Amino acid sequence: MNKTFSIVLIILALVLITYNVTLIDFDEPLKGNSIVALIGIVASLCAILLLIIYLTSKKIQKKIEDN
């Protein structure tokens, strides 16, 4: 997986977060479709975190191989 593909996936996750924020009923955020939207937001944030960790590990691996 190259850097461009990872960035595209991060952007897609951000789009999913913004879409799920629009689905939340802020009067009752833990009922009905709002809980599904919150789960989607948390899942997208986890995906972004994993991709950032992956990109960081690739940078470290490249620096180790260069030395």
PDB file of N, CA, C and O in Angstrom, chain B, residues numbered from 101:
ATOM      1  N   MET B 101       0.856  -1.165   0.000  1.00  0.00           N
ATOM      2  CA  MET B 101       0.000   0.000   0.000  1.00  0.00           C
ATOM      3  C   MET B 101       0.906   1.233   0.000  1.00  0.00           C
ATOM      4  O   MET B 101       1.756   1.390   0.876  1.00  0.00           O
ATOM      5  N   ASN B 102       0.717   2.085  -0.972  1.00  0.00           N
ATOM      6  CA  ASN B 102       1.575   3.266  -1.050  1.00  0.00           C
ATOM      7  C   ASN B 102       0.939   4.459  -0.321  1.00  0.00           C
ATOM      8  O   ASN B 102      -0.194   4.393   0.157  1.00  0.00           O
ATOM      9  N   LYS B 103       1.701   5.533  -0.256  1.00  0.00           N
ATOM     10  CA  LYS B 103       1.290   6.696   0.513  1.00  0.00           C
ATOM     11  C   LYS B 103       0.027   7.344  -0.062  1.00  0.00           C
ATOM     12  O   LYS B 103      -0.838   7.789   0.692  1.00  0.00           O
ATOM     13  N   THR B 104      -0.079   7.396  -1.366  1.00  0.00           N
ATOM     14  CA  THR B 104      -1.236   8.024  -2.003  1.00  0.00           C
ATOM     15  C   THR B 104      -2.520   7.281  -1.655  1.00  0.00           C
ATOM     16  O   THR B 104      -3.540   7.900  -1.351  1.00  0.00           O
ATOM     17  N   PHE B 105      -2.466   5.961  -1.701  1.00  0.00           N
ATOM     18  CA  PHE B 105      -3.638   5.154  -1.379  1.00  0.00           C
ATOM     19  C   PHE B 105      -4.042   5.343   0.083  1.00  0.00           C
ATOM     20  O   PHE B 105      -5.230   5.401   0.397  1.00  0.00           O
ATOM     21  N   SER B 106      -3.066   5.439   0.965  1.00  0.00           N
ATOM     22  CA  SER B 106      -3.359   5.660   2.383  1.00  0.00           C
ATOM     23  C   SER B 106      -4.019   7.014   2.600  1.00  0.00           C
ATOM     24  O   SER B 106      -4.952   7.131   3.394  1.00  0.00           O
ATOM     25  N   ILE B 107      -3.544   8.025   1.906  1.00  0.00           N
ATOM     26  CA  ILE B 107      -4.135   9.357   2.036  1.00  0.00           C
ATOM     27  C   ILE B 107      -5.564   9.370   1.513  1.00  0.00           C
ATOM     28  O   ILE B 107      -6.430  10.024   2.095  1.00  0.00           O
ATOM     29  N   VAL B 108      -5.818   8.661   0.428  1.00  0.00           N
ATOM     30  CA  VAL B 108      -7.182   8.562  -0.110  1.00  0.00           C
ATOM     31  C   VAL B 108      -8.095   7.886   0.909  1.00  0.00           C
ATOM     32  O   VAL B 108      -9.235   8.311   1.098  1.00  0.00           O
ATOM     33  N   LEU B 109      -7.607   6.845   1.562  1.00  0.00           N
ATOM     34  CA  LEU B 109      -8.414   6.168   2.577  1.00  0.00           C
ATOM     35  C   LEU B 109      -8.690   7.071   3.770  1.00  0.00           C
ATOM     36  O   LEU B 109      -9.783   7.035   4.336  1.00  0.00           O
ATOM     37  N   ILE B 110      -7.709   7.882   4.158  1.00  0.00           N
ATOM     38  CA  ILE B 110      -7.925   8.830   5.253  1.00  0.00           C
ATOM     39  C   ILE B 110      -8.978   9.857   4.872  1.00  0.00           C
ATOM     40  O   ILE B 110      -9.828  10.208   5.691  1.00  0.00           O
ATOM     41  N   ILE B 111      -8.930  10.339   3.647  1.00  0.00           N
ATOM     42  CA  ILE B 111      -9.932  11.307   3.181  1.00  0.00           C
ATOM     43  C   ILE B 111     -11.317  10.682   3.154  1.00  0.00           C
ATOM     44  O   ILE B 111     -12.292  11.328   3.538  1.00  0.00           O
ATOM     45  N   LEU B 112     -11.421   9.427   2.706  1.00  0.00           N
ATOM     46  CA  LEU B 112     -12.710   8.733   2.711  1.00  0.00           C
ATOM     47  C   LEU B 112     -13.243   8.567   4.135  1.00  0.00           C
ATOM     48  O   LEU B 112     -14.445   8.698   4.366  1.00  0.00           O
ATOM     49  N   ALA B 113     -12.367   8.283   5.076  1.00  0.00           N
ATOM     50  CA  ALA B 113     -12.789   8.158   6.468  1.00  0.00           C
ATOM     51  C   ALA B 113     -13.291   9.495   7.009  1.00  0.00           C
ATOM     52  O   ALA B 113     -14.266   9.539   7.759  1.00  0.00           O
ATOM     53  N   LEU B 114     -12.629  10.575   6.629  1.00  0.00           N
ATOM     54  CA  LEU B 114     -13.091  11.905   7.048  1.00  0.00           C
ATOM     55  C   LEU B 114     -14.458  12.233   6.458  1.00  0.00           C
ATOM     56  O   LEU B 114     -15.293  12.847   7.122  1.00  0.00           O
ATOM     57  N   VAL B 115     -14.688  11.825   5.214  1.00  0.00           N
ATOM     58  CA  VAL B 115     -15.996  12.027   4.585  1.00  0.00           C
ATOM     59  C   VAL B 115     -17.060  11.231   5.330  1.00  0.00           C
ATOM     60  O   VAL B 115     -18.161  11.732   5.557  1.00  0.00           O
ATOM     61  N   LEU B 116     -16.746  10.007   5.708  1.00  0.00           N
ATOM     62  CA  LEU B 116     -17.691   9.194   6.474  1.00  0.00           C
ATOM     63  C   LEU B 116     -17.995   9.811   7.831  1.00  0.00           C
ATOM     64  O   LEU B 116     -19.129   9.751   8.306  1.00  0.00           O
ATOM     65  N   ILE B 117     -16.986  10.401   8.453  1.00  0.00           N
ATOM     66  CA  ILE B 117     -17.215  11.060   9.741  1.00  0.00           C
ATOM     67  C   ILE B 117     -18.186  12.224   9.568  1.00  0.00           C
ATOM     68  O   ILE B 117     -19.131  12.363  10.345  1.00  0.00           O
ATOM     69  N   THR B 118     -17.963  13.059   8.559  1.00  0.00           N
ATOM     70  CA  THR B 118     -18.851  14.213   8.362  1.00  0.00           C
ATOM     71  C   THR B 118     -20.276  13.759   8.024  1.00  0.00           C
ATOM     72  O   THR B 118     -21.244  14.383   8.459  1.00  0.00           O
ATOM     73  N   TYR B 119     -20.403  12.685   7.258  1.00  0.00           N
ATOM     74  CA  TYR B 119     -21.737  12.169   6.940  1.00  0.00           C
ATOM     75  C   TYR B 119     -22.431  11.654   8.199  1.00  0.00           C
ATOM     76  O   TYR B 119     -23.614  11.916   8.413  1.00  0.00           O
ATOM     77  N   ASN B 120     -21.691  10.921   9.027  1.00  0.00           N
ATOM     78  CA  ASN B 120     -22.293  10.368  10.242  1.00  0.00           C
ATOM     79  C   ASN B 120     -22.647  11.445  11.252  1.00  0.00           C
ATOM     80  O   ASN B 120     -23.598  11.282  12.018  1.00  0.00           O
ATOM     81  N   VAL B 121     -21.900  12.542  11.269  1.00  0.00           N
ATOM     82  CA  VAL B 121     -22.245  13.644  12.172  1.00  0.00           C
ATOM     83  C   VAL B 121     -23.604  14.230  11.800  1.00  0.00           C
ATOM     84  O   VAL B 121     -24.358  14.658  12.674  1.00  0.00           O
ATOM     85  N   THR B 122     -23.915  14.249  10.512  1.00  0.00           N
ATOM     86  CA  THR B 122     -25.216  14.779  10.086  1.00  0.00           C
ATOM     87  C   THR B 122     -26.366  13.862  10.480  1.00  0.00           C
ATOM     88  O   THR B 122     -27.513  14.305  10.527  1.00  0.00           O
ATOM     89  N   LEU B 123     -26.084  12.597  10.764  1.00  0.00           N
ATOM     90  CA  LEU B 123     -27.140  11.652  11.130  1.00  0.00           C
ATOM     91  C   LEU B 123     -27.447  11.630  12.619  1.00  0.00           C
ATOM     92  O   LEU B 123     -28.440  11.032  13.034  1.00  0.00           O
ATOM     93  N   ILE B 124     -26.619  12.266  13.424  1.00  0.00           N
ATOM     94  CA  ILE B 124     -26.804  12.231  14.875  1.00  0.00           C
ATOM     95  C   ILE B 124     -27.939  13.161  15.280  1.00  0.00           C
ATOM     96  O   ILE B 124     -27.991  14.320  14.868  1.00  0.00           O
ATOM     97  N   ASP B 125     -28.843  12.633  16.093  1.00  0.00           N
ATOM     98  CA  ASP B 125     -29.881  13.442  16.717  1.00  0.00           C
ATOM     99  C   ASP B 125     -29.318  13.908  18.057  1.00  0.00           C
ATOM    100  O   ASP B 125     -29.208  13.116  18.993  1.00  0.00           O
ATOM    101  N   PHE B 126     -28.966  15.177  18.153  1.00  0.00           N
ATOM    102  CA  PHE B 126     -28.269  15.672  19.334  1.00  0.00           C
ATOM    103  C   PHE B 126     -29.162  15.768  20.563  1.00  0.00           C
ATOM    104  O   PHE B 126     -28.661  15.945  21.673  1.00  0.00           O
ATOM    105  N   ASP B 127     -30.480  15.654  20.387  1.00  0.00           N
ATOM    106  CA  ASP B 127     -31.378  15.615  21.544  1.00  0.00           C
ATOM    107  C   ASP B 127     -31.296  14.261  22.248  1.00  0.00           C
ATOM    108  O   ASP B 127     -31.324  14.192  23.477  1.00  0.00           O
ATOM    109  N   GLU B 128     -31.195  13.187  21.463  1.00  0.00           N
ATOM    110  CA  GLU B 128     -31.063  11.829  22.010  1.00  0.00           C
ATOM    111  C   GLU B 128     -29.959  11.099  21.253  1.00  0.00           C
ATOM    112  O   GLU B 128     -30.247  10.291  20.370  1.00  0.00           O
ATOM    113  N   PRO B 129     -28.682  11.375  21.592  1.00  0.00           N
ATOM    114  CA  PRO B 129     -27.575  10.823  20.800  1.00  0.00           C
ATOM    115  C   PRO B 129     -27.335   9.328  20.987  1.00  0.00           C
ATOM    116  O   PRO B 129     -26.579   8.733  20.219  1.00  0.00           O
ATOM    117  N   LEU B 130     -27.959   8.706  21.989  1.00  0.00           N
ATOM    118  CA  LEU B 130     -27.713   7.287  22.226  1.00  0.00           C
ATOM    119  C   LEU B 130     -28.934   6.411  21.915  1.00  0.00           C
ATOM    120  O   LEU B 130     -29.068   5.319  22.466  1.00  0.00           O
ATOM    121  N   LYS B 131     -29.810   6.881  21.045  1.00  0.00           N
ATOM    122  CA  LYS B 131     -31.005   6.113  20.691  1.00  0.00           C
ATOM    123  C   LYS B 131     -31.159   6.059  19.175  1.00  0.00           C
ATOM    124  O   LYS B 131     -30.829   7.013  18.471  1.00  0.00           O
ATOM    125  N   GLY B 132     -31.654   4.952  18.693  1.00  0.00           N
ATOM    126  CA  GLY B 132     -31.991   4.806  17.285  1.00  0.00           C
ATOM    127  C   GLY B 132     -30.792   4.858  16.361  1.00  0.00           C
ATOM    128  O   GLY B 132     -29.755   4.245  16.616  1.00  0.00           O
ATOM    129  N   ASN B 133     -30.957   5.602  15.286  1.00  0.00           N
ATOM    130  CA  ASN B 133     -29.892   5.704  14.285  1.00  0.00           C
ATOM    131  C   ASN B 133     -28.698   6.530  14.765  1.00  0.00           C
ATOM    132  O   ASN B 133     -27.615   6.456  14.184  1.00  0.00           O
ATOM    133  N   SER B 134     -28.893   7.309  15.815  1.00  0.00           N
ATOM    134  CA  SER B 134     -27.787   8.121  16.329  1.00  0.00           C
ATOM    135  C   SER B 134     -26.664   7.245  16.877  1.00  0.00           C
ATOM    136  O   SER B 134     -25.490   7.575  16.708  1.00  0.00           O
ATOM    137  N   ILE B 135     -27.004   6.145  17.523  1.00  0.00           N
ATOM    138  CA  ILE B 135     -25.965   5.267  18.064  1.00  0.00           C
ATOM    139  C   ILE B 135     -25.189   4.606  16.935  1.00  0.00           C
ATOM    140  O   ILE B 135     -23.984   4.383  17.055  1.00  0.00           O
ATOM    141  N   VAL B 136     -25.874   4.293  15.839  1.00  0.00           N
ATOM    142  CA  VAL B 136     -25.189   3.725  14.670  1.00  0.00           C
ATOM    143  C   VAL B 136     -24.232   4.749  14.068  1.00  0.00           C
ATOM    144  O   VAL B 136     -23.127   4.407  13.648  1.00  0.00           O
ATOM    145  N   ALA B 137     -24.664   5.999  14.032  1.00  0.00           N
ATOM    146  CA  ALA B 137     -23.802   7.061  13.518  1.00  0.00           C
ATOM    147  C   ALA B 137     -22.583   7.255  14.422  1.00  0.00           C
ATOM    148  O   ALA B 137     -21.474   7.468  13.932  1.00  0.00           O
ATOM    149  N   LEU B 138     -22.783   7.182  15.720  1.00  0.00           N
ATOM    150  CA  LEU B 138     -21.657   7.322  16.650  1.00  0.00           C
ATOM    151  C   LEU B 138     -20.664   6.168  16.497  1.00  0.00           C
ATOM    152  O   LEU B 138     -19.451   6.370  16.555  1.00  0.00           O
ATOM    153  N   ILE B 139     -21.188   4.964  16.303  1.00  0.00           N
ATOM    154  CA  ILE B 139     -20.309   3.821  16.075  1.00  0.00           C
ATOM    155  C   ILE B 139     -19.527   4.007  14.780  1.00  0.00           C
ATOM    156  O   ILE B 139     -18.342   3.678  14.718  1.00  0.00           O
ATOM    157  N   GLY B 140     -20.180   4.532  13.748  1.00  0.00           N
ATOM    158  CA  GLY B 140     -19.500   4.805  12.479  1.00  0.00           C
ATOM    159  C   GLY B 140     -18.399   5.842  12.627  1.00  0.00           C
ATOM    160  O   GLY B 140     -17.343   5.726  12.005  1.00  0.00           O
ATOM    161  N   ILE B 141     -18.643   6.848  13.446  1.00  0.00           N
ATOM    162  CA  ILE B 141     -17.628   7.875  13.685  1.00  0.00           C
ATOM    163  C   ILE B 141     -16.420   7.275  14.404  1.00  0.00           C
ATOM    164  O   ILE B 141     -15.277   7.537  14.032  1.00  0.00           O
ATOM    165  N   VAL B 142     -16.678   6.474  15.428  1.00  0.00           N
ATOM    166  CA  VAL B 142     -15.582   5.849  16.178  1.00  0.00           C
ATOM    167  C   VAL B 142     -14.798   4.899  15.276  1.00  0.00           C
ATOM    168  O   VAL B 142     -13.569   4.857  15.341  1.00  0.00           O
ATOM    169  N   ALA B 143     -15.495   4.140  14.438  1.00  0.00           N
ATOM    170  CA  ALA B 143     -14.817   3.215  13.525  1.00  0.00           C
ATOM    171  C   ALA B 143     -13.948   3.973  12.525  1.00  0.00           C
ATOM    172  O   ALA B 143     -12.834   3.544  12.223  1.00  0.00           O
ATOM    173  N   SER B 144     -14.442   5.079  12.017  1.00  0.00           N
ATOM    174  CA  SER B 144     -13.662   5.883  11.078  1.00  0.00           C
ATOM    175  C   SER B 144     -12.436   6.487  11.746  1.00  0.00           C
ATOM    176  O   SER B 144     -11.362   6.543  11.147  1.00  0.00           O
ATOM    177  N   LEU B 145     -12.594   6.940  12.987  1.00  0.00           N
ATOM    178  CA  LEU B 145     -11.444   7.475  13.718  1.00  0.00           C
ATOM    179  C   LEU B 145     -10.398   6.395  13.968  1.00  0.00           C
ATOM    180  O   LEU B 145      -9.198   6.666  13.907  1.00  0.00           O
ATOM    181  N   CYS B 146     -10.845   5.169  14.250  1.00  0.00           N
ATOM    182  CA  CYS B 146      -9.910   4.058  14.424  1.00  0.00           C
ATOM    183  C   CYS B 146      -9.165   3.758  13.126  1.00  0.00           C
ATOM    184  O   CYS B 146      -7.963   3.492  13.138  1.00  0.00           O
ATOM    185  N   ALA B 147      -9.886   3.804  12.013  1.00  0.00           N
ATOM    186  CA  ALA B 147      -9.248   3.561  10.720  1.00  0.00           C
ATOM    187  C   ALA B 147      -8.193   4.617  10.420  1.00  0.00           C
ATOM    188  O   ALA B 147      -7.109   4.298   9.932  1.00  0.00           O
ATOM    189  N   ILE B 148      -8.511   5.880  10.714  1.00  0.00           N
ATOM    190  CA  ILE B 148      -7.542   6.957  10.498  1.00  0.00           C
ATOM    191  C   ILE B 148      -6.314   6.751  11.374  1.00  0.00           C
ATOM    192  O   ILE B 148      -5.184   6.915  10.913  1.00  0.00           O
ATOM    193  N   LEU B 149      -6.531   6.394  12.630  1.00  0.00           N
ATOM    194  CA  LEU B 149      -5.416   6.166  13.546  1.00  0.00           C
ATOM    195  C   LEU B 149      -4.525   5.024  13.054  1.00  0.00           C
ATOM    196  O   LEU B 149      -3.300   5.138  13.085  1.00  0.00           O
ATOM    197  N   LEU B 150      -5.126   3.936  12.604  1.00  0.00           N
ATOM    198  CA  LEU B 150      -4.342   2.811  12.095  1.00  0.00           C
ATOM    199  C   LEU B 150      -3.550   3.189  10.847  1.00  0.00           C
ATOM    200  O   LEU B 150      -2.404   2.769  10.689  1.00  0.00           O
ATOM    201  N   LEU B 151      -4.150   3.975   9.968  1.00  0.00           N
ATOM    202  CA  LEU B 151      -3.434   4.398   8.759  1.00  0.00           C
ATOM    203  C   LEU B 151      -2.275   5.327   9.096  1.00  0.00           C
ATOM    204  O   LEU B 151      -1.218   5.252   8.469  1.00  0.00           O
ATOM    205  N   ILE B 152      -2.465   6.198  10.075  1.00  0.00           N
ATOM    206  CA  ILE B 152      -1.371   7.087  10.483  1.00  0.00           C
ATOM    207  C   ILE B 152      -0.243   6.278  11.108  1.00  0.00           C
ATOM    208  O   ILE B 152       0.931   6.555  10.858  1.00  0.00           O
ATOM    209  N   ILE B 153      -0.588   5.280  11.921  1.00  0.00           N
ATOM    210  CA  ILE B 153       0.440   4.410  12.495  1.00  0.00           C
ATOM    211  C   ILE B 153       1.177   3.667  11.389  1.00  0.00           C
ATOM    212  O   ILE B 153       2.400   3.532  11.444  1.00  0.00           O
ATOM    213  N   TYR B 154       0.454   3.187  10.394  1.00  0.00           N
ATOM    214  CA  TYR B 154       1.074   2.478   9.269  1.00  0.00           C
ATOM    215  C   TYR B 154       2.037   3.387   8.503  1.00  0.00           C
ATOM    216  O   TYR B 154       3.156   2.984   8.186  1.00  0.00           O
ATOM    217  N   LEU B 155       1.601   4.611   8.208  1.00  0.00           N
ATOM    218  CA  LEU B 155       2.469   5.543   7.484  1.00  0.00           C
ATOM    219  C   LEU B 155       3.721   5.878   8.300  1.00  0.00           C
ATOM    220  O   LEU B 155       4.816   5.981   7.746  1.00  0.00           O
ATOM    221  N   THR B 156       3.560   6.045   9.611  1.00  0.00           N
ATOM    222  CA  THR B 156       4.709   6.336  10.466  1.00  0.00           C
ATOM    223  C   THR B 156       5.680   5.162  10.500  1.00  0.00           C
ATOM    224  O   THR B 156       6.895   5.360  10.462  1.00  0.00           O
ATOM    225  N   SER B 157       5.157   3.952  10.570  1.00  0.00           N
ATOM    226  CA  SER B 157       6.039   2.783  10.598  1.00  0.00           C
ATOM    227  C   SER B 157       6.785   2.626   9.278  1.00  0.00           C
ATOM    228  O   SER B 157       7.939   2.197   9.266  1.00  0.00           O
ATOM    229  N   LYS B 158       6.138   2.968   8.171  1.00  0.00           N
ATOM    230  CA  LYS B 158       6.826   2.910   6.879  1.00  0.00           C
ATOM    231  C   LYS B 158       7.958   3.936   6.805  1.00  0.00           C
ATOM    232  O   LYS B 158       9.010   3.652   6.232  1.00  0.00           O
ATOM    233  N   LYS B 159       7.753   5.128   7.379  1.00  0.00           N
ATOM    234  CA  LYS B 159       8.815   6.136   7.414  1.00  0.00           C
ATOM    235  C   LYS B 159       9.995   5.642   8.246  1.00  0.00           C
ATOM    236  O   LYS B 159      11.151   5.802   7.852  1.00  0.00           O
ATOM    237  N   ILE B 160       9.701   5.048   9.390  1.00  0.00           N
ATOM    238  CA  ILE B 160      10.757   4.525  10.239  1.00  0.00           C
ATOM    239  C   ILE B 160      11.506   3.406   9.542  1.00  0.00           C
ATOM    240  O   ILE B 160      12.734   3.345   9.597  1.00  0.00           O
ATOM    241  N   GLN B 161      10.770   2.523   8.887  1.00  0.00           N
ATOM    242  CA  GLN B 161      11.407   1.412   8.162  1.00  0.00           C
ATOM    243  C   GLN B 161      12.321   1.927   7.053  1.00  0.00           C
ATOM    244  O   GLN B 161      13.404   1.386   6.832  1.00  0.00           O
ATOM    245  N   LYS B 162      11.882   2.973   6.359  1.00  0.00           N
ATOM    246  CA  LYS B 162      12.701   3.539   5.287  1.00  0.00           C
ATOM    247  C   LYS B 162      13.985   4.154   5.843  1.00  0.00           C
ATOM    248  O   LYS B 162      15.053   4.005   5.248  1.00  0.00           O
ATOM    249  N   LYS B 163      13.886   4.849   6.989  1.00  0.00           N
ATOM    250  CA  LYS B 163      15.084   5.438   7.593  1.00  0.00           C
ATOM    251  C   LYS B 163      16.057   4.359   8.060  1.00  0.00           C
ATOM    252  O   LYS B 163      17.270   4.530   7.943  1.00  0.00           O
ATOM    253  N   ILE B 164      15.542   3.261   8.584  1.00  0.00           N
ATOM    254  CA  ILE B 164      16.411   2.174   9.037  1.00  0.00           C
ATOM    255  C   ILE B 164      17.108   1.527   7.849  1.00  0.00           C
ATOM    256  O   ILE B 164      18.293   1.202   7.930  1.00  0.00           O
ATOM    257  N   GLU B 165      16.393   1.337   6.752  1.00  0.00           N
ATOM    258  CA  GLU B 165      16.987   0.706   5.572  1.00  0.00           C
ATOM    259  C   GLU B 165      18.020   1.597   4.890  1.00  0.00           C
ATOM    260  O   GLU B 165      18.948   1.093   4.257  1.00  0.00           O
ATOM    261  N   ASP B 166      17.870   2.911   5.009  1.00  0.00           N
ATOM    262  CA  ASP B 166      18.806   3.841   4.396  1.00  0.00           C
ATOM    263  C   ASP B 166      20.151   3.846   5.127  1.00  0.00           C
ATOM    264  O   ASP B 166      21.181   4.118   4.512  1.00  0.00           O
ATOM    265  N   ASN B 167      20.156   3.554   6.409  1.00  0.00           N
ATOM    266  CA  ASN B 167      21.412   3.569   7.183  1.00  0.00           C
ATOM    267  C   ASN B 167      22.181   2.300   7.038  1.00  0.00           C
ATOM    268  O   ASN B 167      23.254   2.158   7.624  1.00  0.00           O
TER     269      ASN B 167
END
